[in-house]
């Protein structure tokens, strides 16, 4: 079932993790990562752990309906002024033509050039002064935030970046549109993205697919007891994206390593590396993070200069568009990934947007106002 295909009812009830129907029987808890259902039953809800919010979207000028469930958050629509606490919301509202409705931001690390140009006219919400923050947020109609607050009547919990598939993430545009009476526009935008994505994924060949590992390095810090770690990603949307692009998604056990040698041993046969480490501006920093050097030709991703990063488009303040536009434009991300897997796709002269080949010295593009 689509996430939010019941927009025209007055009451929207949202179960995060894509389930709108509660089954008669519940599993004890959500399955842990890597585990699958062994014996399927249509009577079992396999996602019993949910965050539940109920929104009543009331057309402005009409009365609030009576008999709403306890805890229902009531919004008069269309919303006029909103605060954005998570920058992944920005491209969705911009695509809907709602940039002018964004009046407050939780951070200045936004990659949208057009919104950067408006920063001086926007309120940056205080993160240290709670009294000031409360005063600031009292001036908006709603707050879009990835931190769920079930008791705050203005907070709308969002989690597009946690959705398990590229097109699922894009489909959140339908959710945002409901608060602005723009469902038709959202459906049109999503259908274009979906149609293009599904057309593109027919292009890759199934012969000799390369193996792709999404990895990261966590430097020692006060947040991890000053202990470094090397991690192999296990995100469903990355697996789907890799496979739709014609590659093999690398997955193994364990996913986290305490030494670089054990980590490198685990990825020894990987063809392509996508480095998601927070900091690594150039290949020398990548090599340093993973204790590699240019002479380590036993690793195919080193020998073939097949190391990529997601920081291809970044704002002057290091706000990465991978966490903004790439969340919505699943078809564009698939094009990038296809080109990583096969340089001749989707076309021979295709220029990647987000995924830059750091091993070949491809520069970071600055998204400036």
CSV table of C-alpha atoms in Angstrom, one decimal:
chain,number,residue,atom,x,y,z
A,1,UNK,CA,0.0,0.0,0.0
A,2,UNK,CA,1.2,3.5,-0.8
A,3,UNK,CA,2.2,5.6,2.3
A,4,UNK,CA,-0.3,8.3,2.0
A,5,UNK,CA,-3.0,7.6,-0.6
A,6,UNK,CA,-5.9,8.6,1.6
A,7,UNK,CA,-5.5,12.4,1.4
A,8,UNK,CA,-9.0,13.4,0.7
A,9,UNK,CA,-10.3,12.3,4.1
A,10,UNK,CA,-10.4,14.9,6.8
A,11,UNK,CA,-8.5,12.7,9.2
A,12,UNK,CA,-5.0,11.4,8.4
A,13,UNK,CA,-3.6,8.7,10.6
A,14,UNK,CA,0.1,8.0,10.1
A,15,UNK,CA,1.9,4.8,11.1
A,16,UNK,CA,5.6,5.3,10.4
A,17,UNK,CA,7.1,2.3,8.5
A,18,UNK,CA,4.3,2.3,5.9
A,19,UNK,CA,1.4,0.5,7.6
A,20,UNK,CA,-2.0,2.1,7.8
A,21,UNK,CA,-3.9,-1.1,8.8
A,22,UNK,CA,-3.5,-2.8,12.1
A,23,UNK,CA,-3.6,-6.6,11.8
A,24,UNK,CA,-5.5,-8.8,14.2
A,25,UNK,CA,-2.4,-10.4,15.5
A,26,UNK,CA,0.9,-8.6,16.3
A,27,UNK,CA,4.4,-10.0,16.3
A,28,UNK,CA,6.2,-9.5,19.7
A,29,UNK,CA,8.4,-6.8,18.2
A,30,UNK,CA,9.9,-5.6,14.9
A,31,UNK,CA,12.4,-8.0,13.4
A,32,UNK,CA,16.0,-7.0,14.0
A,33,UNK,CA,18.1,-5.9,10.9
A,34,UNK,CA,19.0,-8.9,8.7
A,35,UNK,CA,16.2,-11.1,9.9
A,36,UNK,CA,13.4,-12.3,7.6
A,37,UNK,CA,9.9,-13.8,8.2
A,38,UNK,CA,10.2,-17.6,8.0
A,39,UNK,CA,6.5,-18.4,7.9
A,40,UNK,CA,4.3,-15.7,6.5
A,41,UNK,CA,0.7,-15.1,7.8
A,42,UNK,CA,-1.6,-12.4,6.5
A,43,UNK,CA,-3.1,-12.1,9.9
A,44,UNK,CA,0.2,-11.0,11.6
A,45,UNK,CA,1.4,-7.4,11.8
A,46,UNK,CA,5.1,-7.7,11.4
A,47,UNK,CA,5.7,-4.1,12.3
A,48,UNK,CA,4.2,-3.8,15.8
A,49,UNK,CA,6.5,-1.0,17.0
A,50,UNK,CA,5.1,2.2,15.5
A,51,UNK,CA,5.1,5.9,16.0
A,52,UNK,CA,1.5,7.0,15.6
A,53,UNK,CA,0.3,10.5,14.9
A,54,UNK,CA,-3.3,11.6,14.0
A,55,UNK,CA,-3.7,14.8,12.1
A,56,UNK,CA,-7.0,16.5,11.4
A,57,UNK,CA,-6.6,18.8,8.4
A,58,UNK,CA,-9.4,21.3,8.5
A,59,UNK,CA,-10.1,23.7,5.6
A,60,UNK,CA,-9.6,27.2,6.9
A,61,UNK,CA,-13.0,28.9,7.4
A,62,UNK,CA,-14.7,25.7,8.4
A,63,UNK,CA,-15.4,24.4,12.0
A,64,UNK,CA,-13.2,21.8,13.6
A,65,UNK,CA,-15.0,18.5,13.6
A,66,UNK,CA,-16.1,17.0,16.9
A,67,UNK,CA,-15.4,13.6,18.3
A,68,UNK,CA,-11.7,13.5,17.2
A,69,UNK,CA,-9.5,10.9,18.8
A,70,UNK,CA,-7.5,12.0,21.9
A,71,UNK,CA,-4.2,13.6,20.9
A,72,UNK,CA,-5.3,14.6,17.4
A,73,UNK,CA,-3.3,17.5,16.1
A,74,UNK,CA,-5.5,20.0,14.2
A,75,UNK,CA,-4.2,22.1,11.4
A,76,UNK,CA,-6.1,24.7,9.4
A,77,UNK,CA,-5.0,24.3,5.8
A,78,UNK,CA,-3.5,25.5,3.7
A,79,UNK,CA,-0.5,26.2,6.0
A,80,UNK,CA,1.0,29.6,5.5
A,81,UNK,CA,4.2,29.8,7.6
A,82,UNK,CA,6.2,26.7,8.5
A,83,UNK,CA,9.5,25.9,10.3
A,84,UNK,CA,11.8,23.3,8.9
A,85,UNK,CA,13.9,21.4,11.5
A,86,UNK,CA,15.2,18.8,9.0
A,87,UNK,CA,16.6,20.1,5.6
A,88,UNK,CA,15.4,17.0,3.8
A,89,UNK,CA,12.0,18.7,3.8
A,90,UNK,CA,13.3,21.6,1.7
A,91,UNK,CA,13.3,20.1,-1.8
A,92,UNK,CA,9.8,18.7,-1.3
A,93,UNK,CA,8.3,22.1,-0.5
A,94,UNK,CA,10.4,23.8,-3.2
A,95,UNK,CA,9.1,21.3,-5.8
A,96,UNK,CA,5.5,22.1,-4.7
A,97,UNK,CA,6.3,25.8,-5.2
A,98,UNK,CA,6.2,26.5,-1.5
A,99,UNK,CA,9.6,28.1,-0.8
A,100,UNK,CA,8.0,31.3,0.3
A,101,UNK,CA,6.1,29.4,3.0
A,102,UNK,CA,9.4,28.5,4.8
A,103,UNK,CA,10.0,31.2,7.3
A,104,UNK,CA,12.2,29.4,9.9
A,105,UNK,CA,15.0,26.9,9.7
A,106,UNK,CA,16.6,24.6,12.3
A,107,UNK,CA,20.0,25.1,10.7
A,108,UNK,CA,21.8,27.3,8.2
A,109,UNK,CA,23.4,24.2,6.6
A,110,UNK,CA,20.9,24.1,3.7
A,111,UNK,CA,22.2,23.3,0.3
A,112,UNK,CA,19.4,24.8,-1.8
A,113,UNK,CA,20.9,27.9,-3.5
A,114,UNK,CA,17.6,29.7,-3.6
A,115,UNK,CA,17.0,29.2,0.1
A,116,UNK,CA,20.6,30.2,0.8
A,117,UNK,CA,19.8,33.5,-0.9
A,118,UNK,CA,16.9,34.0,1.5
A,119,UNK,CA,18.8,33.1,4.7
A,120,UNK,CA,19.1,36.7,5.9
A,121,UNK,CA,15.3,36.9,5.8
A,122,UNK,CA,14.7,33.7,7.7
A,123,UNK,CA,14.8,32.9,11.4
A,124,UNK,CA,17.4,30.3,12.4
A,125,UNK,CA,15.8,28.5,15.3
A,126,UNK,CA,17.8,28.6,18.5
A,127,UNK,CA,19.2,25.2,19.6
A,128,UNK,CA,20.5,26.4,23.0
A,129,UNK,CA,17.9,28.8,24.3
A,130,UNK,CA,14.7,26.9,24.8
A,131,UNK,CA,12.7,30.0,25.8
A,132,UNK,CA,13.8,31.8,22.6
A,133,UNK,CA,13.1,28.6,20.6
A,134,UNK,CA,9.5,28.4,22.0
A,135,UNK,CA,9.0,32.1,21.2
A,136,UNK,CA,10.2,31.6,17.6
A,137,UNK,CA,8.1,28.6,16.9
A,138,UNK,CA,5.0,30.3,18.3
A,139,UNK,CA,5.0,32.4,15.1
A,140,UNK,CA,4.6,29.5,12.6
A,141,UNK,CA,1.6,27.3,11.7
A,142,UNK,CA,3.5,24.1,11.8
A,143,UNK,CA,7.0,22.6,12.4
A,144,UNK,CA,8.3,19.8,10.2
A,145,UNK,CA,10.7,17.8,12.3
A,146,UNK,CA,12.4,14.3,12.1
A,147,UNK,CA,12.3,14.3,15.9
A,148,UNK,CA,8.8,13.1,16.8
A,149,UNK,CA,7.0,15.1,19.4
A,150,UNK,CA,3.5,13.5,20.0
A,151,UNK,CA,2.5,16.1,22.6
A,152,UNK,CA,3.4,19.3,20.7
A,153,UNK,CA,0.3,20.4,18.7
A,154,UNK,CA,2.4,22.1,16.0
A,155,UNK,CA,5.0,19.4,15.3
A,156,UNK,CA,4.6,17.2,12.2
A,157,UNK,CA,6.8,14.1,12.4
A,158,UNK,CA,8.6,13.2,9.2
A,159,UNK,CA,10.9,10.4,8.2
A,160,UNK,CA,11.4,10.3,4.4
A,161,UNK,CA,15.1,9.6,4.8
A,162,UNK,CA,14.3,6.5,6.9
A,163,UNK,CA,12.0,5.0,4.2
A,164,UNK,CA,13.3,1.7,2.9
A,165,UNK,CA,13.2,2.3,-0.9
A,166,UNK,CA,14.1,5.2,-3.2
A,167,UNK,CA,10.6,5.7,-4.6
A,168,UNK,CA,9.1,5.4,-1.1
A,169,UNK,CA,11.3,8.4,-0.1
A,170,UNK,CA,10.1,10.4,-3.2
A,171,UNK,CA,6.5,9.5,-2.4
A,172,UNK,CA,6.6,11.6,0.8
A,173,UNK,CA,5.8,14.6,-1.5
A,174,UNK,CA,2.2,13.4,-1.3
A,175,UNK,CA,2.3,13.7,2.5
A,176,UNK,CA,3.7,17.2,2.5
A,177,UNK,CA,1.2,18.3,-0.2
A,178,UNK,CA,-1.8,17.4,2.0
A,179,UNK,CA,-1.0,20.3,4.4
A,180,UNK,CA,-1.2,22.8,1.4
A,181,UNK,CA,-4.1,21.4,-0.6
A,182,UNK,CA,-1.6,20.5,-3.4
A,183,UNK,CA,-2.3,16.7,-3.7
A,184,UNK,CA,-2.8,16.9,-7.5
A,185,UNK,CA,0.5,18.6,-8.0
A,186,UNK,CA,2.3,16.1,-5.8
A,187,UNK,CA,0.8,13.2,-7.6
A,188,UNK,CA,2.0,14.6,-10.9
A,189,UNK,CA,5.5,15.2,-9.6
A,190,UNK,CA,5.7,11.7,-8.1
A,191,UNK,CA,4.4,10.0,-11.2
A,192,UNK,CA,7.1,11.7,-13.3
A,193,UNK,CA,9.8,10.6,-10.9
A,194,UNK,CA,8.4,7.1,-10.7
A,195,UNK,CA,7.9,6.6,-14.4
A,196,UNK,CA,11.4,7.8,-15.2
A,197,UNK,CA,12.9,5.6,-12.4
A,198,UNK,CA,11.1,2.5,-13.7
A,199,UNK,CA,12.2,3.3,-17.2
A,200,UNK,CA,15.8,3.8,-16.2
A,201,UNK,CA,16.1,0.5,-14.3
A,202,UNK,CA,15.4,-1.4,-17.5
A,203,UNK,CA,18.7,-0.2,-19.0
A,204,UNK,CA,21.4,-2.1,-17.0
A,205,UNK,CA,22.8,-5.4,-18.3
A,206,UNK,CA,22.8,-8.4,-16.0
A,207,UNK,CA,26.2,-9.6,-17.3
A,208,UNK,CA,29.2,-9.3,-15.0
A,209,UNK,CA,27.7,-6.9,-12.4
A,210,UNK,CA,30.3,-5.3,-10.1
A,211,UNK,CA,30.0,-5.5,-6.3
A,212,UNK,CA,29.4,-2.2,-4.6
A,213,UNK,CA,30.1,-1.6,-0.9
A,214,UNK,CA,28.7,1.5,1.0
A,215,UNK,CA,31.1,2.1,3.9
A,216,UNK,CA,32.1,4.7,6.4
A,217,UNK,CA,34.8,5.5,8.9
A,218,UNK,CA,34.0,6.8,12.4
A,219,UNK,CA,37.0,8.7,13.9
A,220,UNK,CA,37.7,8.4,17.6
A,221,UNK,CA,35.7,11.0,19.6
A,222,UNK,CA,33.9,11.7,22.8
A,223,UNK,CA,30.8,10.2,21.3
A,224,UNK,CA,32.3,6.7,20.8
A,225,UNK,CA,34.7,6.4,23.8
A,226,UNK,CA,37.5,7.6,21.6
A,227,UNK,CA,37.3,4.3,19.6
A,228,UNK,CA,37.6,4.2,15.9
A,229,UNK,CA,35.3,2.0,13.8
A,230,UNK,CA,34.8,1.0,10.2
A,231,UNK,CA,31.3,0.3,9.1
A,232,UNK,CA,29.6,-1.4,6.1
A,233,UNK,CA,26.1,0.0,5.4
A,234,UNK,CA,23.0,-2.1,5.6
A,235,UNK,CA,20.3,0.2,4.4
A,236,UNK,CA,17.4,-1.2,2.3
A,237,UNK,CA,17.2,1.8,0.0
A,238,UNK,CA,20.9,1.5,-0.9
A,239,UNK,CA,20.5,-2.1,-1.7
A,240,UNK,CA,17.5,-1.4,-4.0
A,241,UNK,CA,19.3,1.5,-5.6
A,242,UNK,CA,22.5,-0.6,-6.2
A,243,UNK,CA,20.6,-3.5,-7.7
A,244,UNK,CA,18.4,-1.3,-9.8
A,245,UNK,CA,21.5,0.3,-11.2
A,246,UNK,CA,22.9,-3.1,-12.2
A,247,UNK,CA,25.3,-3.8,-9.4
A,248,UNK,CA,25.5,-6.3,-6.6
A,249,UNK,CA,25.0,-4.9,-3.1
A,250,UNK,CA,27.8,-6.0,-0.8
A,251,UNK,CA,26.6,-7.2,2.6
A,252,UNK,CA,28.3,-9.3,5.2
A,253,UNK,CA,28.5,-10.1,8.9
A,254,UNK,CA,29.6,-8.3,11.0
A,255,UNK,CA,28.9,-4.8,9.7
A,256,UNK,CA,31.2,-3.0,12.1
A,257,UNK,CA,34.9,-3.5,12.7
A,258,UNK,CA,37.3,-2.3,15.3
A,259,UNK,CA,40.4,-2.5,13.2
A,260,UNK,CA,41.1,-1.4,9.6
A,261,UNK,CA,42.8,-4.7,8.8
A,262,UNK,CA,39.7,-6.7,9.6
A,263,UNK,CA,37.5,-4.3,7.7
A,264,UNK,CA,39.7,-4.4,4.6
A,265,UNK,CA,39.7,-8.2,4.7
A,266,UNK,CA,35.9,-8.1,4.7
A,267,UNK,CA,35.8,-5.9,1.6
A,268,UNK,CA,38.7,-7.5,-0.2
A,269,UNK,CA,36.7,-8.6,-3.3
A,270,UNK,CA,34.6,-5.4,-3.6
A,271,UNK,CA,34.8,-3.7,-7.0
A,272,UNK,CA,33.4,-0.2,-6.1
A,273,UNK,CA,33.5,1.6,-2.8
A,274,UNK,CA,31.1,4.4,-1.8
A,275,UNK,CA,32.6,6.2,1.1
A,276,UNK,CA,30.0,7.8,3.4
A,277,UNK,CA,32.5,9.1,6.0
A,278,UNK,CA,31.6,12.5,7.4
A,279,UNK,CA,34.9,14.0,6.5
A,280,UNK,CA,37.1,13.2,3.5
A,281,UNK,CA,37.6,16.0,1.0
A,282,UNK,CA,40.1,14.2,-1.2
A,283,UNK,CA,41.6,10.7,-1.9
A,284,UNK,CA,44.5,11.2,0.5
A,285,UNK,CA,42.0,11.6,3.4
A,286,UNK,CA,40.0,8.6,2.2
A,287,UNK,CA,43.2,6.5,2.1
A,288,UNK,CA,44.1,7.8,5.6
A,289,UNK,CA,40.7,6.9,7.0
A,290,UNK,CA,40.9,3.3,5.8
A,291,UNK,CA,44.6,2.8,6.1
A,292,UNK,CA,45.1,2.4,2.4
A,293,UNK,CA,47.5,3.9,-0.2
A,294,UNK,CA,47.6,4.2,-3.9
A,295,UNK,CA,49.8,1.1,-4.2
A,296,UNK,CA,47.3,-1.3,-2.7
A,297,UNK,CA,46.4,-2.7,-6.1
A,298,UNK,CA,45.1,-5.9,-4.5
A,299,UNK,CA,41.9,-4.0,-3.9
A,300,UNK,CA,40.0,-3.5,-7.2
A,301,UNK,CA,38.4,-0.3,-6.0
A,302,UNK,CA,41.9,1.1,-5.5
A,303,UNK,CA,43.5,-0.3,-8.7
A,304,UNK,CA,40.6,0.9,-10.8
A,305,UNK,CA,40.1,4.2,-9.1
A,306,UNK,CA,36.5,3.3,-8.2
A,307,UNK,CA,36.0,5.2,-5.0
A,308,UNK,CA,33.1,7.6,-4.7
A,309,UNK,CA,31.6,9.9,-2.2
A,310,UNK,CA,28.1,11.5,-1.8
A,311,UNK,CA,29.3,15.0,-1.4
A,312,UNK,CA,29.2,16.0,-5.1
A,313,UNK,CA,27.0,19.0,-4.4
A,314,UNK,CA,27.6,20.8,-1.1
A,315,UNK,CA,26.8,24.3,0.2
A,316,UNK,CA,29.5,26.7,1.4
A,317,UNK,CA,28.7,25.7,5.0
A,318,UNK,CA,29.0,21.9,4.1
A,319,UNK,CA,25.3,21.3,3.8
A,320,UNK,CA,25.1,18.3,1.5
A,321,UNK,CA,22.5,18.0,-1.2
A,322,UNK,CA,22.6,14.2,-0.9
A,323,UNK,CA,20.4,14.7,2.2
A,324,UNK,CA,18.1,17.2,0.4
A,325,UNK,CA,17.4,16.9,-3.3
A,326,UNK,CA,18.6,13.3,-3.5
A,327,UNK,CA,15.9,12.2,-1.1
A,328,UNK,CA,13.2,13.4,-3.5
A,329,UNK,CA,14.7,12.9,-6.9
A,330,UNK,CA,15.1,9.1,-6.9
A,331,UNK,CA,15.3,9.0,-10.7
A,332,UNK,CA,18.3,11.3,-10.7
A,333,UNK,CA,20.0,9.3,-8.0
A,334,UNK,CA,19.5,6.2,-10.0
A,335,UNK,CA,21.1,7.8,-13.0
A,336,UNK,CA,24.1,8.7,-10.8
A,337,UNK,CA,24.3,5.1,-9.5
A,338,UNK,CA,24.0,3.6,-12.9
A,339,UNK,CA,26.9,5.7,-14.1
A,340,UNK,CA,29.0,4.5,-11.1
A,341,UNK,CA,28.2,0.9,-12.0
A,342,UNK,CA,28.6,1.3,-15.8
A,343,UNK,CA,30.2,4.6,-17.1
A,344,UNK,CA,28.3,4.2,-20.4
A,345,UNK,CA,24.9,4.5,-18.6
A,346,UNK,CA,22.4,6.2,-18.7
A,347,UNK,CA,24.3,7.9,-21.6
A,348,UNK,CA,28.0,7.9,-22.5
A,349,UNK,CA,28.3,11.7,-21.7
A,350,UNK,CA,26.3,11.6,-18.5
A,351,UNK,CA,27.7,13.8,-15.7
A,352,UNK,CA,27.0,12.6,-12.2
A,353,UNK,CA,25.4,15.1,-9.7
A,354,UNK,CA,25.8,13.7,-6.2
A,355,UNK,CA,28.3,10.8,-6.5
A,356,UNK,CA,31.8,12.1,-7.2
A,357,UNK,CA,34.8,9.9,-8.0
A,358,UNK,CA,37.1,11.1,-5.3
A,359,UNK,CA,39.8,8.6,-6.6
A,360,UNK,CA,40.0,10.5,-9.9
A,361,UNK,CA,40.0,13.9,-8.2
A,362,UNK,CA,36.5,15.0,-9.3
A,363,UNK,CA,35.8,18.3,-7.5
A,364,UNK,CA,33.0,19.1,-5.1
A,365,UNK,CA,30.4,21.4,-6.8
A,366,UNK,CA,29.4,24.3,-4.5
A,367,UNK,CA,25.7,25.0,-4.4
A,368,UNK,CA,25.9,28.8,-3.8
A,369,UNK,CA,23.2,31.3,-3.8
